[in-house]
Amino acid sequence: MAQLIPFPYIHRRAFIERQASRAAELNPDAGERHVRTQIQIQVDAMRRKGISEDLILREVRCMETAIRAALWRTVMDAPGGGR
């Protein structure tokens, strides 16, 4: 039996980069709320599609990790960042 991957985050790079870029523009608290809101939107969409909670949890972890890694890169690459 094939298993559907609802959020192949590797194929959603534009989404990931967009969320990280937006979060970086905000103050830290607002940026955190933005990331959490975007993750919840994805969770809700997967639930509406009837995807299992275990698979949702796994995919959301992957998505959050990808967004936070992109956010870190965005912040560090900014003028005056960590370089």
CSV table of C-alpha atoms in Angstrom, one decimal:
chain,number,residue,atom,x,y,z
A,1,MET,CA,0.0,0.0,0.0
A,2,ALA,CA,1.4,3.4,-0.9
A,3,GLN,CA,1.5,6.1,1.7
A,4,LEU,CA,0.5,9.7,0.8
A,5,ILE,CA,2.8,12.4,2.0
A,6,PRO,CA,0.5,15.4,2.5
A,7,PHE,CA,3.3,18.0,2.9
A,8,PRO,CA,6.4,17.1,0.9
A,9,TYR,CA,8.2,20.0,2.4
A,10,ILE,CA,11.1,19.6,0.0
A,11,HIS,CA,8.6,20.6,-2.8
A,12,ARG,CA,7.2,23.5,-0.9
A,13,ARG,CA,10.4,25.6,-0.7
A,14,ALA,CA,8.7,28.8,-1.8
A,15,PHE,CA,6.2,28.4,0.9
A,16,ILE,CA,8.9,27.8,3.5
A,17,GLU,CA,11.0,30.7,2.4
A,18,ARG,CA,8.0,33.0,2.3
A,19,GLN,CA,7.0,32.2,5.8
A,20,ALA,CA,10.6,32.6,7.1
A,21,SER,CA,11.0,35.9,5.3
A,22,ARG,CA,7.8,37.2,6.7
A,23,ALA,CA,8.6,36.1,10.3
A,24,ALA,CA,12.0,37.8,10.0
A,25,GLU,CA,10.3,41.1,9.2
A,26,LEU,CA,8.4,41.0,12.4
A,27,ASN,CA,9.5,41.5,16.0
A,28,PRO,CA,10.4,38.2,17.7
A,29,ASP,CA,7.0,37.7,19.4
A,30,ALA,CA,5.0,38.5,16.3
A,31,GLY,CA,7.4,36.3,14.2
A,32,GLU,CA,6.8,33.4,16.5
A,33,ARG,CA,3.0,33.9,16.3
A,34,HIS,CA,3.2,34.1,12.5
A,35,VAL,CA,5.1,30.7,12.3
A,36,ARG,CA,2.6,29.1,14.8
A,37,THR,CA,-0.3,30.4,12.8
A,38,GLN,CA,1.0,29.2,9.5
A,39,ILE,CA,1.7,25.7,11.0
A,40,GLN,CA,-1.9,25.6,12.4
A,41,ILE,CA,-3.3,26.5,9.0
A,42,GLN,CA,-1.5,23.5,7.5
A,43,VAL,CA,-2.6,21.2,10.4
A,44,ASP,CA,-6.3,22.3,9.8
A,45,ALA,CA,-6.0,21.7,6.1
A,46,MET,CA,-4.5,18.2,6.5
A,47,ARG,CA,-7.3,17.3,9.1
A,48,ARG,CA,-10.0,18.4,6.6
A,49,LYS,CA,-8.4,16.1,4.1
A,50,GLY,CA,-8.7,13.2,6.5
A,51,ILE,CA,-5.0,12.6,7.0
A,52,SER,CA,-4.1,10.6,10.1
A,53,GLU,CA,-2.9,12.5,13.2
A,54,ASP,CA,0.4,10.6,13.3
A,55,LEU,CA,1.2,11.6,9.7
A,56,ILE,CA,0.1,15.2,10.4
A,57,LEU,CA,2.4,15.4,13.4
A,58,ARG,CA,5.3,14.0,11.4
A,59,GLU,CA,4.7,16.4,8.5
A,60,VAL,CA,4.2,19.4,10.8
A,61,ARG,CA,7.5,18.7,12.6
A,62,CYS,CA,9.3,18.6,9.2
A,63,MET,CA,7.6,21.9,8.1
A,64,GLU,CA,8.4,23.7,11.3
A,65,THR,CA,12.0,22.6,11.2
A,66,ALA,CA,12.3,23.8,7.6
A,67,ILE,CA,10.7,27.2,8.4
A,68,ARG,CA,12.9,27.7,11.4
A,69,ALA,CA,16.1,26.7,9.5
A,70,ALA,CA,15.1,29.1,6.7
A,71,LEU,CA,14.4,31.8,9.3
A,72,TRP,CA,17.8,31.3,10.8
A,73,ARG,CA,19.4,31.6,7.4
A,74,THR,CA,17.4,34.7,6.6
A,75,VAL,CA,18.4,36.4,9.9
A,76,MET,CA,22.1,35.4,9.6
A,77,ASP,CA,22.3,36.5,6.0
A,78,ALA,CA,20.8,40.0,6.7
A,79,PRO,CA,23.1,43.0,6.8
A,80,GLY,CA,24.4,43.2,10.4
A,81,GLY,CA,23.4,39.5,11.0
A,82,GLY,CA,25.7,36.9,12.5
A,83,ARG,CA,28.5,37.5,10.0
